[in-house]
């Protein structure tokens, strides 16, 4: 996709897709708005998240995400995350370390927060199967680009709204063209991803023993994606809408989280492989 790809969120709300899922382009790994009470006073936290995801061509994913967050001051948080990606397709497993994300969130006031971040291309985009076939992006370890991330958020006690932008740099080294075993996947030869603008609305509430967050996320892909060093991918620009629901239970020195995300409307062309029909996640977060 041409030069910039995105979805911005404080949330780790997953997307979906038969169209556009967050598997993760970068934004989904950024710090999320607080919906718990005791985490604000803790200087350091660690997290482990396990997701099950269903993607295109009945592909299944198991992603394990390891995170670390440091409260540098009352106004500044710094977080780091790196996923281990496992994909199952046609009776074969494909496992890789995926792209890392580093982000910093600054609280301008009690209601306004700004997040700046970067995604680093740790995961491979040039993997082949045992027969020497180049793999589609849906089976690669990462997205192959350095990305800049930005998000601004306005938060009230029961709701928040956020606007984000993700900017990827340059085309990737992937040389996949549909063939034999992978004939139904989209061409990603020297893919150059387009920029994304994200608008997200969160609604938070509490029930007995649980905090809840429901999210509506829209992502607009600017200019679309390009392959072959300049050939535009038809129908790769445009908007997608996603719904997410997260439940959080406070435990001693931490939180337990469960998330569900599904797509409502999506772009027709997604050569980046970020296609999900559903994402289910369980996570543990511990405060040190």
PDB file of N, CA, C and O in Angstrom, residues 6-9 27 149-152 162-166 196-200:
ATOM      1  N   UNK A   6      -2.839   3.065   8.630  1.00  0.00           N
ATOM      2  CA  UNK A   6      -3.178   3.385   9.987  1.00  0.00           C
ATOM      3  C   UNK A   6      -4.515   2.956  10.509  1.00  0.00           C
ATOM      4  O   UNK A   6      -5.299   2.453   9.818  1.00  0.00           O
ATOM      5  N   UNK A   7      -4.686   3.235  11.765  1.00  0.00           N
ATOM      6  CA  UNK A   7      -5.844   2.972  12.547  1.00  0.00           C
ATOM      7  C   UNK A   7      -5.468   3.542  13.875  1.00  0.00           C
ATOM      8  O   UNK A   7      -4.576   3.025  14.418  1.00  0.00           O
ATOM      9  N   UNK A   8      -5.952   4.528  14.429  1.00  0.00           N
ATOM     10  CA  UNK A   8      -5.406   4.971  15.687  1.00  0.00           C
ATOM     11  C   UNK A   8      -6.324   4.694  16.823  1.00  0.00           C
ATOM     12  O   UNK A   8      -7.473   4.860  16.725  1.00  0.00           O
ATOM     13  N   UNK A   9      -5.791   4.320  17.905  1.00  0.00           N
ATOM     14  CA  UNK A   9      -6.507   4.041  19.078  1.00  0.00           C
ATOM     15  C   UNK A   9      -5.682   3.956  20.328  1.00  0.00           C
ATOM     16  O   UNK A   9      -4.660   3.358  20.357  1.00  0.00           O
ATOM     17  N   UNK A  27      -1.721   0.851  15.537  1.00  0.00           N
ATOM     18  CA  UNK A  27      -2.525   1.622  16.456  1.00  0.00           C
ATOM     19  C   UNK A  27      -3.164   0.794  17.520  1.00  0.00           C
ATOM     20  O   UNK A  27      -3.343   1.233  18.634  1.00  0.00           O
ATOM     21  N   UNK A 149       3.043   6.954  14.535  1.00  0.00           N
ATOM     22  CA  UNK A 149       1.682   6.887  15.040  1.00  0.00           C
ATOM     23  C   UNK A 149       1.365   8.140  15.850  1.00  0.00           C
ATOM     24  O   UNK A 149       2.198   8.630  16.609  1.00  0.00           O
ATOM     25  N   UNK A 150       0.160   8.629  15.674  1.00  0.00           N
ATOM     26  CA  UNK A 150      -0.293   9.777  16.466  1.00  0.00           C
ATOM     27  C   UNK A 150      -1.748   9.582  16.848  1.00  0.00           C
ATOM     28  O   UNK A 150      -2.549   9.073  16.063  1.00  0.00           O
ATOM     29  N   UNK A 151      -2.071   9.995  18.070  1.00  0.00           N
ATOM     30  CA  UNK A 151      -3.467   9.955  18.494  1.00  0.00           C
ATOM     31  C   UNK A 151      -3.756  11.046  19.507  1.00  0.00           C
ATOM     32  O   UNK A 151      -2.973  11.284  20.425  1.00  0.00           O
ATOM     33  N   UNK A 152      -4.888  11.720  19.318  1.00  0.00           N
ATOM     34  CA  UNK A 152      -5.390  12.672  20.292  1.00  0.00           C
ATOM     35  C   UNK A 152      -6.718  12.180  20.818  1.00  0.00           C
ATOM     36  O   UNK A 152      -7.547  11.674  20.051  1.00  0.00           O
ATOM     37  N   UNK A 162     -11.580   9.715  20.043  1.00  0.00           N
ATOM     38  CA  UNK A 162     -10.178   9.821  19.671  1.00  0.00           C
ATOM     39  C   UNK A 162     -10.037   9.944  18.162  1.00  0.00           C
ATOM     40  O   UNK A 162     -10.813   9.376  17.400  1.00  0.00           O
ATOM     41  N   UNK A 163      -9.015  10.702  17.764  1.00  0.00           N
ATOM     42  CA  UNK A 163      -8.673  10.857  16.353  1.00  0.00           C
ATOM     43  C   UNK A 163      -7.212  10.465  16.194  1.00  0.00           C
ATOM     44  O   UNK A 163      -6.349  10.934  16.939  1.00  0.00           O
ATOM     45  N   UNK A 164      -6.935   9.565  15.240  1.00  0.00           N
ATOM     46  CA  UNK A 164      -5.573   9.072  15.086  1.00  0.00           C
ATOM     47  C   UNK A 164      -5.118   9.048  13.639  1.00  0.00           C
ATOM     48  O   UNK A 164      -5.917   9.149  12.703  1.00  0.00           O
ATOM     49  N   UNK A 165      -3.784   8.920  13.490  1.00  0.00           N
ATOM     50  CA  UNK A 165      -3.182   8.886  12.156  1.00  0.00           C
ATOM     51  C   UNK A 165      -1.972   7.967  12.200  1.00  0.00           C
ATOM     52  O   UNK A 165      -1.197   7.987  13.156  1.00  0.00           O
ATOM     53  N   UNK A 166      -1.804   7.149  11.164  1.00  0.00           N
ATOM     54  CA  UNK A 166      -0.634   6.285  11.047  1.00  0.00           C
ATOM     55  C   UNK A 166       0.032   6.495   9.698  1.00  0.00           C
ATOM     56  O   UNK A 166      -0.605   6.451   8.654  1.00  0.00           O
ATOM     57  N   UNK A 196      -3.593   5.942   7.056  1.00  0.00           N
ATOM     58  CA  UNK A 196      -4.920   5.741   7.643  1.00  0.00           C
ATOM     59  C   UNK A 196      -5.246   6.856   8.620  1.00  0.00           C
ATOM     60  O   UNK A 196      -4.385   7.315   9.373  1.00  0.00           O
ATOM     61  N   UNK A 197      -6.496   7.270   8.596  1.00  0.00           N
ATOM     62  CA  UNK A 197      -7.051   8.167   9.608  1.00  0.00           C
ATOM     63  C   UNK A 197      -8.088   7.386  10.400  1.00  0.00           C
ATOM     64  O   UNK A 197      -8.935   6.700   9.817  1.00  0.00           O
ATOM     65  N   UNK A 198      -8.018   7.456  11.723  1.00  0.00           N
ATOM     66  CA  UNK A 198      -8.943   6.727  12.565  1.00  0.00           C
ATOM     67  C   UNK A 198      -9.775   7.666  13.444  1.00  0.00           C
ATOM     68  O   UNK A 198      -9.263   8.644  13.975  1.00  0.00           O
ATOM     69  N   UNK A 199     -11.066   7.357  13.545  1.00  0.00           N
ATOM     70  CA  UNK A 199     -11.953   8.052  14.477  1.00  0.00           C
ATOM     71  C   UNK A 199     -12.625   6.990  15.337  1.00  0.00           C
ATOM     72  O   UNK A 199     -13.209   6.042  14.812  1.00  0.00           O
ATOM     73  N   UNK A 200     -12.510   7.130  16.657  1.00  0.00           N
ATOM     74  CA  UNK A 200     -13.049   6.114  17.557  1.00  0.00           C
ATOM     75  C   UNK A 200     -13.900   6.744  18.653  1.00  0.00           C
ATOM     76  O   UNK A 200     -13.544   7.791  19.205  1.00  0.00           O
TER      77      UNK A 200
END
